Amino acid sequence: MSRGAVEQSGWSVRVKALLSLGLLAGFGAVSTLAAWTGTATATSDITAATVFIAAGADANATSASYTIPIATANWYPGMSQAAMVTVKNTGTSNVSYNVRGAAPGALGTAMAVEVSKGGTVVNGSATGGTCSVASAYTKAGGSNFPPPHPLGNLNAGGWATFCVSTLLPLGSGSILQGQSTAITLTFTASTVP
Amino acid sequence: MTRQVLRLSAWERCLLNAGAALGLLCLVLAGLALVLGLKPLIAISGSMSPGIPVGSLALAMPTAAAEVAPGQVVSVVASNGTRITHRVVSADPVTGLVLKGDANPVADLQPYSFGPADRVVFSVPFLGYVASWLSSPWVFGLGGLLCAYLLYVAFFRSDAGRSGNVPAEGSASDSVPVAGAGGPGTRRSKWLGAGAIVAALAVVIPLGVVNRIEATQAAWTASAVASATVTALNTEQPKDLNCVRGSSDTKINFSWGAPQPGPLPLTGYVVRAYVSGGSSTGVRADTLTPATRSVTLDQIADNGLLGNLLGLLLGGLIGTNYDYTITFEVSAQYGSAWVSAPLAHHTVNATAKGAILGILLPTKKLTCLMQ
């Protein structure tokens, strides 16, 4: 017997050698991970990337809240206002995003709101402001906002502009006098795989 | 009888033991996963932290749709093929499965389709990194080499299958896979070894494929809000409501000034009369044109505002004595039928007293102030 060598039962050695093949089951389990992520080392896909989205007047937006610059007081039936809102992806991931509107109360229900992708404000300073392009997400006067509307993808650092127009329709009830509502558009972003 | 022995160096023994232990672990885990239907998942993003941080290995168990309840952490495949592992906010056949990452302020963009999901029963931080690291080709290659080497040592090395001259300690019932001595035994051993390896591979490889680990997003969400608070105007009231005695004791004249012009066009005035403090006795109202800024109340006229009100109150009874305090109001009316708050005069006094001819011909009087 050579020095350092140990004699072992052949039976035990062979069973152990066959058992070691079990490793292949483990490798089989993890191998598809690499296939799934499309890279050799999936570790690179385990990231701590986060998502941030901002709303503002232009592409320099950094804040998560923005006040749409429309007239706030003295709304009356037939009055409309429009303003631009820029939504910017300020995070490090590409995101897909959507918009969801809310306008509580009787005045909120009565108001008509349209959100168009792009476009410009027409007649912005007067009380008859509208948007130049067709609405993508519409709340009709007297009804609630529809469910969240998908707006596609926004790459990291990218932004998109929206024209928001609001109208208190003719014929809205006299009971609305003096009432207030907060028209809120929430843009929600989620990571794109 | 002889018993077959193999000569192994110390490090070969270590490799063999380590390989067997790890292999057995893999087999046991894979077998358990297969029997229980467990699905291993690696969290590749961190919106479920701190519960399930990035790089966790989670085990998920298939769960029927009816058993998915709010509060559970489930893993579902989104319509774009991405696997998402988030906490259930609500599960409803109509609205679908609403999920939200623990670290996310808002729920996921779209509800997922309602149906069976994989419920996360267990997760271990950082083990996902290990599993992920194991998937790299060089680790795979190294493991393959280890297996190949161990098989070579066990079955094919020149001393494998050769009988050592060790006296049999057990009886003949000791099952030794390969017994015998010399050339024929060695060849038999190698054939048997090859067969055993093929059989083992046939079990192990499908087991590995079935139990494949999936990467799961715990997708981050964030939101931004653009908002505006708007307030509707209060329409302007008429101004300076004035009450004077009319051309006889039964008449008074009201007049008022036009309201301050606003954005809405003035379409007229609404005048009302009702018993002060009384709510259920009825209100009579008339609409006047924008140019009309005065009105005469006459206690005698049957078809006037006040006459109609009194007719309503008295129910057509003639000769009854009465003493009513009447409120007169005027509001401005605008486009879209927006009506201003009223300008009111609360002390119109309408009386009928049988002073001279008794109750048959009472004296009627209308005054701007209480008598």
XYZ file of C-alpha atoms in Angstrom:
564
model
C 0.000 0.000 0.000
C 1.462 3.333 -1.022
C 1.898 5.992 1.538
C -1.230 8.145 2.154
C -3.465 5.862 0.186
C -6.442 4.279 1.834
C -8.062 1.092 0.824
C -11.767 1.302 0.517
C -14.450 -1.123 -0.341
C -15.026 -1.017 -4.067
C -18.757 -1.190 -3.454
C -18.759 1.928 -1.331
C -16.541 3.819 -3.776
C -18.775 2.975 -6.690
C -21.990 3.920 -4.899
C -20.459 7.218 -3.866
C -19.247 7.878 -7.401
C -22.742 7.234 -8.732
C -24.249 9.436 -6.032
C -21.991 12.260 -7.094
C -23.887 12.234 -10.370
C -26.694 13.778 -8.350
C -24.760 17.007 -8.762
C -25.866 16.963 -12.353
C -29.473 17.211 -11.193
C -28.525 20.373 -9.373
C -26.697 21.720 -12.391
C -29.654 20.839 -14.549
C -31.845 22.866 -12.245
C -29.699 25.970 -12.402
C -28.639 25.662 -16.034
C -32.022 26.838 -17.296
C -31.566 29.969 -15.246
C -28.805 31.073 -17.552
C -30.940 30.172 -20.529
C -33.797 32.174 -19.127
C -31.836 35.312 -18.606
C -30.001 34.934 -21.893
C -26.599 35.413 -20.348
C -23.921 33.025 -19.244
C -23.808 34.315 -15.713
C -27.203 35.125 -14.388
C -25.726 36.945 -11.418
C -25.406 40.035 -13.555
C -29.177 40.082 -13.862
C -29.710 40.154 -10.159
C -29.680 43.880 -9.723
C -30.778 46.354 -7.161
C -32.050 48.734 -9.839
C -34.907 50.880 -8.667
C -37.606 52.827 -10.370
C -38.274 56.526 -10.041
C -40.643 58.599 -12.063
C -41.180 62.323 -11.957
C -43.785 64.731 -13.231
C -43.170 68.352 -14.075
C -43.366 71.136 -16.587
C -40.513 69.948 -18.795
C -37.761 67.357 -19.217
C -35.979 68.654 -16.116
C -38.699 67.218 -13.922
C -37.371 65.634 -10.758
C -40.298 65.750 -8.393
C -42.865 63.039 -7.892
C -45.617 65.590 -7.637
C -46.569 68.415 -9.916
C -49.344 70.938 -9.889
C -50.947 71.189 -13.292
C -50.897 74.898 -14.186
C -54.562 75.499 -14.874
C -56.961 78.002 -13.368
C -58.014 76.827 -9.953
C -60.842 79.227 -9.095
C -64.142 80.377 -10.548
C -64.984 77.418 -12.706
C -68.344 77.662 -14.421
C -70.237 75.564 -16.952
C -68.536 75.747 -20.323
C -65.124 76.681 -18.940
C -62.151 74.625 -20.067
C -58.434 74.717 -19.393
C -55.474 72.827 -20.770
C -51.850 72.445 -19.707
C -48.829 70.314 -20.526
C -47.393 67.731 -18.138
C -44.034 66.031 -18.644
C -43.460 62.598 -17.146
C -39.821 61.600 -16.830
C -38.162 58.313 -15.945
C -35.609 59.460 -13.373
C -34.620 55.926 -12.322
C -32.026 53.583 -13.735
C -34.383 51.001 -15.201
C -36.486 51.074 -18.285
C -40.085 51.101 -17.206
C -43.541 50.563 -18.526
C -46.066 52.990 -17.154
C -49.701 53.860 -17.019
C -51.979 56.667 -15.970
C -54.889 56.579 -13.590
C -57.131 59.525 -12.847
C -59.172 60.529 -9.853
C -61.483 63.451 -9.195
C -63.549 63.005 -6.057
C -66.801 64.671 -5.164
C -69.709 66.040 -7.164
C -67.604 68.622 -9.008
C -65.019 65.936 -9.793
C -67.694 63.687 -11.226
C -69.083 66.528 -13.328
C -65.727 67.537 -14.812
C -64.554 66.143 -18.133
C -60.828 65.359 -18.308
C -58.792 64.351 -21.343
C -55.178 63.230 -21.351
C -53.482 63.254 -24.766
C -50.035 61.927 -25.499
C -48.033 64.780 -26.938
C -49.756 67.684 -28.653
C -49.871 71.286 -27.557
C -52.219 73.532 -25.667
C -54.601 75.476 -27.870
C -55.862 78.816 -26.530
C -54.050 78.104 -23.296
C -54.398 81.401 -21.482
C -58.109 81.881 -22.009
C -60.880 79.951 -20.363
C -61.481 77.844 -23.461
C -58.174 75.950 -23.569
C -58.030 72.573 -25.301
C -55.406 70.130 -26.599
C -54.305 69.844 -30.200
C -54.395 66.046 -30.392
C -57.025 63.462 -29.624
C -57.346 62.173 -26.098
C -55.779 58.872 -25.095
C -57.408 58.672 -21.677
C -60.776 60.295 -21.285
C -63.108 60.940 -18.403
C -66.456 62.107 -19.661
C -68.400 64.668 -17.671
C -70.725 62.940 -15.231
C -68.824 59.663 -15.159
C -65.771 58.340 -13.376
C -62.277 57.921 -14.728
C -61.850 54.673 -16.664
C -59.433 51.995 -15.364
C -55.686 52.700 -15.609
C -54.548 53.259 -19.167
C -51.203 51.773 -20.282
C -48.861 54.319 -21.863
C -46.116 51.994 -23.106
C -42.459 52.103 -22.156
C -40.180 54.861 -20.963
C -36.447 54.236 -21.076
C -34.210 55.320 -18.238
C -33.764 59.063 -18.501
C -36.523 59.364 -21.096
C -39.597 61.512 -20.841
C -42.970 61.980 -22.472
C -45.240 64.976 -22.670
C -48.971 64.952 -22.113
C -51.590 67.549 -22.742
C -54.241 67.574 -20.056
C -57.506 69.349 -20.719
C -60.300 69.840 -18.246
C -63.822 71.044 -18.873
C -66.835 71.763 -16.738
C -69.552 70.863 -19.239
C -72.475 73.130 -19.994
C -75.520 72.043 -18.098
C -73.585 70.979 -15.002
C -75.798 71.367 -11.972
C -76.192 74.633 -10.083
C -75.509 72.641 -6.910
C -71.804 72.565 -7.886
C -71.355 76.251 -7.078
C -68.512 76.807 -4.660
C -67.492 73.133 -4.625
C -63.917 71.945 -5.094
C -62.211 68.845 -6.390
C -58.637 67.682 -6.796
C -58.134 66.296 -10.270
C -55.271 63.832 -9.875
C -53.404 61.965 -12.570
C -51.178 59.259 -11.146
C -48.471 57.939 -13.442
C -47.247 54.565 -12.216
C -44.094 52.964 -13.588
C -42.911 49.393 -13.247
C -39.671 47.782 -14.317
C -39.533 46.290 -17.783
C -37.895 42.846 -17.782
C -14.057 -15.436 -0.947
C -12.276 -12.211 -1.481
C -13.598 -8.737 -1.104
C -12.816 -6.099 -3.651
C -10.988 -3.009 -2.463
C -9.819 0.131 -4.203
C -6.820 2.135 -3.304
C -7.582 5.841 -2.973
C -5.364 8.694 -1.957
C -6.588 10.892 0.855
C -7.689 13.742 -1.409
C -9.463 11.307 -3.709
C -11.377 10.107 -0.682
C -12.261 13.691 0.203
C -13.476 14.393 -3.334
C -15.463 11.195 -3.331
C -17.147 11.961 -0.019
C -17.844 15.572 -0.943
C -19.187 14.588 -4.349
C -21.395 11.913 -2.844
C -22.704 14.231 -0.127
C -23.492 17.088 -2.512
C -24.907 14.689 -5.062
C -27.122 13.098 -2.441
C -28.267 16.545 -1.281
C -29.153 17.503 -4.835
C -31.001 14.230 -5.338
C -32.950 14.519 -2.094
C -33.922 18.126 -2.798
C -34.816 17.333 -6.375
C -36.837 14.328 -5.272
C -38.685 16.315 -2.626
C -39.356 19.104 -5.073
C -40.705 16.606 -7.557
C -42.971 14.896 -5.033
C -44.298 18.098 -3.423
C -44.348 20.102 -6.627
C -42.066 22.763 -5.157
C -40.735 25.353 -7.539
C -37.428 27.056 -6.739
C -37.308 30.779 -7.571
C -34.538 33.340 -7.452
C -35.531 36.914 -6.663
C -33.671 39.031 -9.196
C -35.042 42.342 -8.022
C -35.852 43.652 -4.637
C -39.361 45.017 -4.385
C -40.249 42.310 -1.862
C -37.469 43.369 0.469
C -36.858 43.243 3.323
C -38.836 39.972 3.468
C -37.353 38.560 0.291
C -34.224 40.558 -0.598
C -32.501 40.487 -3.967
C -30.761 37.179 -4.496
C -33.044 35.120 -2.309
C -33.898 31.571 -3.209
C -37.566 30.965 -2.614
C -39.577 27.782 -2.769
C -43.078 28.053 -4.144
C -45.862 25.516 -4.055
C -48.676 25.339 -6.623
C -51.870 26.701 -5.090
C -55.390 26.509 -6.445
C -57.053 29.783 -7.387
C -59.626 29.457 -4.607
C -56.903 29.183 -1.996
C -55.049 32.319 -3.030
C -55.828 34.851 -0.327
C -54.754 38.426 0.395
C -51.527 38.586 2.372
C -49.929 35.576 0.728
C -46.822 35.980 -1.374
C -47.438 34.389 -4.739
C -45.502 34.012 -7.935
C -47.342 34.396 -11.224
C -46.321 34.641 -14.840
C -47.375 37.984 -16.319
C -48.794 38.252 -19.816
C -45.363 39.241 -21.153
C -43.842 36.026 -19.791
C -42.132 37.629 -16.820
C -42.458 35.832 -13.532
C -43.539 38.213 -10.797
C -43.437 37.399 -7.095
C -45.464 39.832 -5.005
C -47.932 39.907 -2.153
C -51.640 39.448 -2.857
C -53.711 42.573 -2.263
C -56.952 41.114 -3.511
C -57.933 37.999 -5.398
C -61.193 38.129 -7.241
C -62.443 36.262 -10.314
C -63.769 39.520 -11.800
C -60.985 41.994 -11.156
C -58.221 39.398 -11.189
C -55.230 39.098 -8.953
C -53.956 42.416 -7.621
C -50.372 42.128 -6.389
C -48.107 44.622 -4.684
C -44.439 44.476 -3.768
C -43.816 45.021 -0.067
C -41.308 47.759 -0.873
C -43.535 49.361 -3.477
C -45.814 52.221 -2.534
C -48.440 51.151 -5.047
C -49.846 47.946 -6.467
C -48.681 46.564 -9.797
C -49.848 48.290 -12.959
C -52.252 45.644 -14.130
C -54.053 42.915 -12.253
C -52.936 39.416 -13.215
C -55.310 36.805 -14.515
C -57.126 35.002 -11.756
C -56.046 31.385 -11.555
C -53.691 28.948 -9.893
C -50.535 30.577 -8.587
C -47.319 29.468 -6.924
C -47.407 30.377 -3.286
C -44.029 31.154 -1.745
C -43.680 28.991 1.339
C -40.062 29.533 2.170
C -37.208 31.788 1.200
C -33.539 32.018 2.088
C -31.610 35.229 1.491
C -28.432 35.025 -0.633
C -28.944 31.385 -1.626
C -30.152 32.673 -4.960
C -26.739 34.176 -5.578
C -25.217 30.760 -4.901
C -27.628 29.034 -7.251
C -27.036 31.703 -9.835
C -23.294 31.371 -9.449
C -23.603 27.603 -9.856
C -25.198 28.151 -13.216
C -22.035 29.605 -14.671
C -20.406 27.331 -17.262
C -17.123 26.869 -15.455
C -18.832 25.619 -12.318
C -20.852 23.288 -14.468
C -17.689 22.116 -16.200
C -15.884 21.618 -12.907
C -18.770 19.578 -11.525
C -18.853 17.494 -14.668
C -15.124 16.886 -14.421
C -15.472 15.896 -10.769
C -18.168 13.367 -11.617
C -16.174 12.006 -14.525
C -13.058 11.674 -12.416
C -14.879 9.927 -9.582
C -16.489 7.526 -12.035
C -13.120 6.863 -13.579
C -11.606 6.131 -10.194
C -14.486 3.924 -9.198
C -14.927 1.950 -12.349
C -12.237 2.393 -14.921
C -8.846 3.034 -13.331
C -6.450 0.171 -13.814
C -6.827 -0.923 -10.223
C -10.587 -0.724 -10.323
C -12.162 -4.110 -10.430
C -8.950 -5.744 -9.349
C -9.403 -7.827 -6.283
C -7.289 -7.032 -3.380
C -6.162 -9.979 -1.381
C -8.108 -9.069 1.664
C -9.694 -11.887 3.552
C -13.424 -11.738 3.433
C -14.698 -10.552 6.738
C -18.329 -10.977 6.001
C -20.049 -13.999 4.698
C -20.982 -14.777 1.152
C -24.147 -12.805 1.662
C -22.097 -9.613 1.478
C -23.324 -8.315 -1.774
C -20.389 -7.234 -3.727
C -21.343 -5.861 -7.099
C -18.330 -7.245 -8.794
C -16.630 -10.263 -7.484
C -14.079 -12.591 -8.767
C -10.533 -12.106 -9.819
C -8.504 -11.573 -12.873
C -9.272 -10.302 -16.333
C -12.869 -11.415 -16.766
C -13.904 -9.738 -13.516
C -12.314 -6.481 -14.537
C -14.111 -6.415 -17.857
C -17.393 -7.276 -16.179
C -16.879 -4.545 -13.672
C -16.311 -1.988 -16.397
C -19.412 -3.024 -18.314
C -21.500 -2.950 -15.184
C -20.026 0.426 -14.300
C -20.908 1.867 -17.684
C -24.428 0.513 -17.325
C -24.796 1.954 -13.852
C -23.562 5.373 -15.038
C -25.986 5.426 -17.959
C -28.843 4.412 -15.658
C -27.913 7.077 -13.121
C -27.689 9.750 -15.805
C -31.076 8.678 -17.137
C -32.560 9.424 -13.713
C -30.555 12.480 -12.774
C -30.744 14.614 -15.902
C -34.543 14.608 -16.290
C -34.781 15.269 -12.553
C -32.614 18.339 -12.985
C -34.613 19.585 -15.940
C -37.952 19.116 -14.178
C -36.773 21.020 -11.138
C -35.372 23.919 -13.014
C -34.961 27.061 -10.980
C -36.691 30.111 -12.312
C -35.705 33.691 -11.895
C -38.494 35.874 -10.661
C -38.897 39.606 -10.816
C -40.104 41.349 -7.796
C -40.720 44.315 -10.014
C -40.321 47.792 -8.646
C -43.021 50.330 -9.131
C -43.060 54.023 -8.487
C -45.494 56.745 -9.247
C -45.682 60.465 -9.856
C -48.742 62.598 -9.461
C -49.860 65.573 -11.510
C -52.812 67.274 -9.941
C -54.875 70.435 -9.908
C -57.464 71.526 -7.402
C -60.280 73.418 -9.048
C -63.167 75.230 -7.478
C -66.403 76.237 -9.113
C -67.485 79.839 -8.710
C -70.363 81.086 -6.618
C -72.645 83.074 -8.870
C -73.296 86.678 -7.921
C -76.451 87.606 -6.043
C -78.693 90.494 -7.035
C -77.964 93.608 -4.997
C -79.881 95.995 -2.760
C -83.245 94.341 -2.228
C -85.698 97.063 -1.334
C -89.276 96.882 -0.025
C -91.704 99.842 -0.147
C -95.442 100.242 0.326
C -97.383 99.898 -2.903
C -100.286 101.854 -4.323
C -102.698 100.431 -1.710
C -102.648 98.752 1.714
C -102.670 95.312 0.117
C -99.600 95.922 -2.053
C -95.871 96.212 -1.521
C -93.152 96.712 -4.138
C -89.815 94.902 -4.174
C -86.923 96.122 -6.297
C -83.288 95.107 -6.588
C -80.145 95.887 -8.465
C -78.451 93.761 -11.141
C -75.622 91.504 -9.907
C -72.011 92.203 -10.701
C -71.310 90.796 -14.193
C -69.509 87.435 -14.183
C -68.397 84.937 -16.815
C -71.839 83.356 -17.006
C -74.594 85.200 -18.864
C -77.476 86.454 -16.725
C -80.651 84.795 -17.947
C -83.128 86.209 -15.439
C -84.256 86.289 -11.825
C -86.055 83.767 -9.713
C -88.426 85.167 -7.072
C -89.935 83.068 -4.309
C -92.400 83.579 -1.506
C -92.973 81.293 1.441
C -94.077 81.484 5.051
C -91.083 82.416 7.164
C -89.772 79.505 9.158
C -92.272 77.203 7.528
C -90.822 74.590 5.317
C -93.672 72.280 4.384
C -96.332 74.859 3.589
C -95.030 75.347 0.075
C -92.974 77.785 -1.876
C -94.262 79.757 -4.827
C -91.715 80.797 -7.389
C -91.671 82.814 -10.582
C -88.993 83.415 -13.150
C -88.497 86.939 -14.443
C -86.512 88.269 -17.383
C -83.086 89.893 -16.864
C -84.642 93.287 -17.543
C -87.234 92.921 -14.788
C -85.805 94.081 -11.495
C -88.935 94.729 -9.538
C -92.036 92.854 -8.516
C -95.270 93.852 -6.773
C -96.834 91.581 -4.200
C -100.592 91.957 -3.987
C -102.625 90.271 -1.293
C -105.812 90.541 -3.367
C -104.640 89.335 -6.795
C -105.392 85.642 -7.171
C -102.782 84.895 -9.805
C -99.850 86.828 -8.396
C -96.942 85.311 -6.500
C -98.412 86.124 -3.113
C -102.000 85.458 -4.142
C -100.970 82.004 -5.254
C -99.110 81.417 -2.036
C -102.052 82.530 0.085
C -104.406 80.451 -2.042
C -102.171 77.490 -1.325
C -102.083 78.231 2.393
C -105.786 78.924 2.828
C -107.019 76.162 0.565
C -109.663 78.477 -1.012
C -111.338 79.387 2.290
C -112.747 82.903 2.143
C -113.156 85.187 5.110
C -110.699 83.494 7.375
C -108.630 85.673 9.615
C -104.917 85.130 9.308
C -101.538 86.636 10.161
C -98.634 85.337 8.147
C -95.013 86.299 8.128
C -93.788 85.877 4.575
C -90.246 85.669 3.227
C -89.581 87.083 -0.190
C -86.431 86.021 -2.023
C -84.784 86.935 -5.284
C -81.922 85.016 -6.951
C -80.072 85.728 -10.152
C -80.263 82.971 -12.743
C -77.459 82.286 -15.189
C -76.572 79.977 -18.075
C -76.720 76.223 -17.399
C -79.463 77.140 -14.890
C -76.965 78.150 -12.245
C -78.882 80.119 -9.668
C -77.245 82.434 -7.186
C -77.788 82.355 -3.480
C -81.009 84.250 -2.704
C -81.298 87.750 -1.389
C -84.108 87.552 1.165
C -86.556 89.818 2.958
C -88.020 87.873 5.884
C -90.573 90.286 7.362
C -93.424 90.690 4.924
C -96.569 90.680 7.061
C -99.831 89.556 5.455
C -102.872 89.959 7.699
C -106.652 89.634 7.438
C -108.606 90.886 10.435
C -112.343 91.026 10.867
C -112.452 94.415 12.557
C -115.507 96.155 11.097
C -117.779 93.671 9.402
C -116.756 90.708 11.399
C -115.392 87.632 9.799
C -117.340 88.002 6.545
C -115.274 90.869 5.192
C -111.952 90.990 6.947
C -109.570 93.846 6.268
C -106.483 92.668 4.419
C -103.147 94.377 4.820
C -99.658 93.789 3.478
C -96.630 95.497 4.982
C -92.868 95.374 4.586
C -92.360 95.058 8.337
C -94.182 93.203 11.051
C -97.271 95.051 12.379
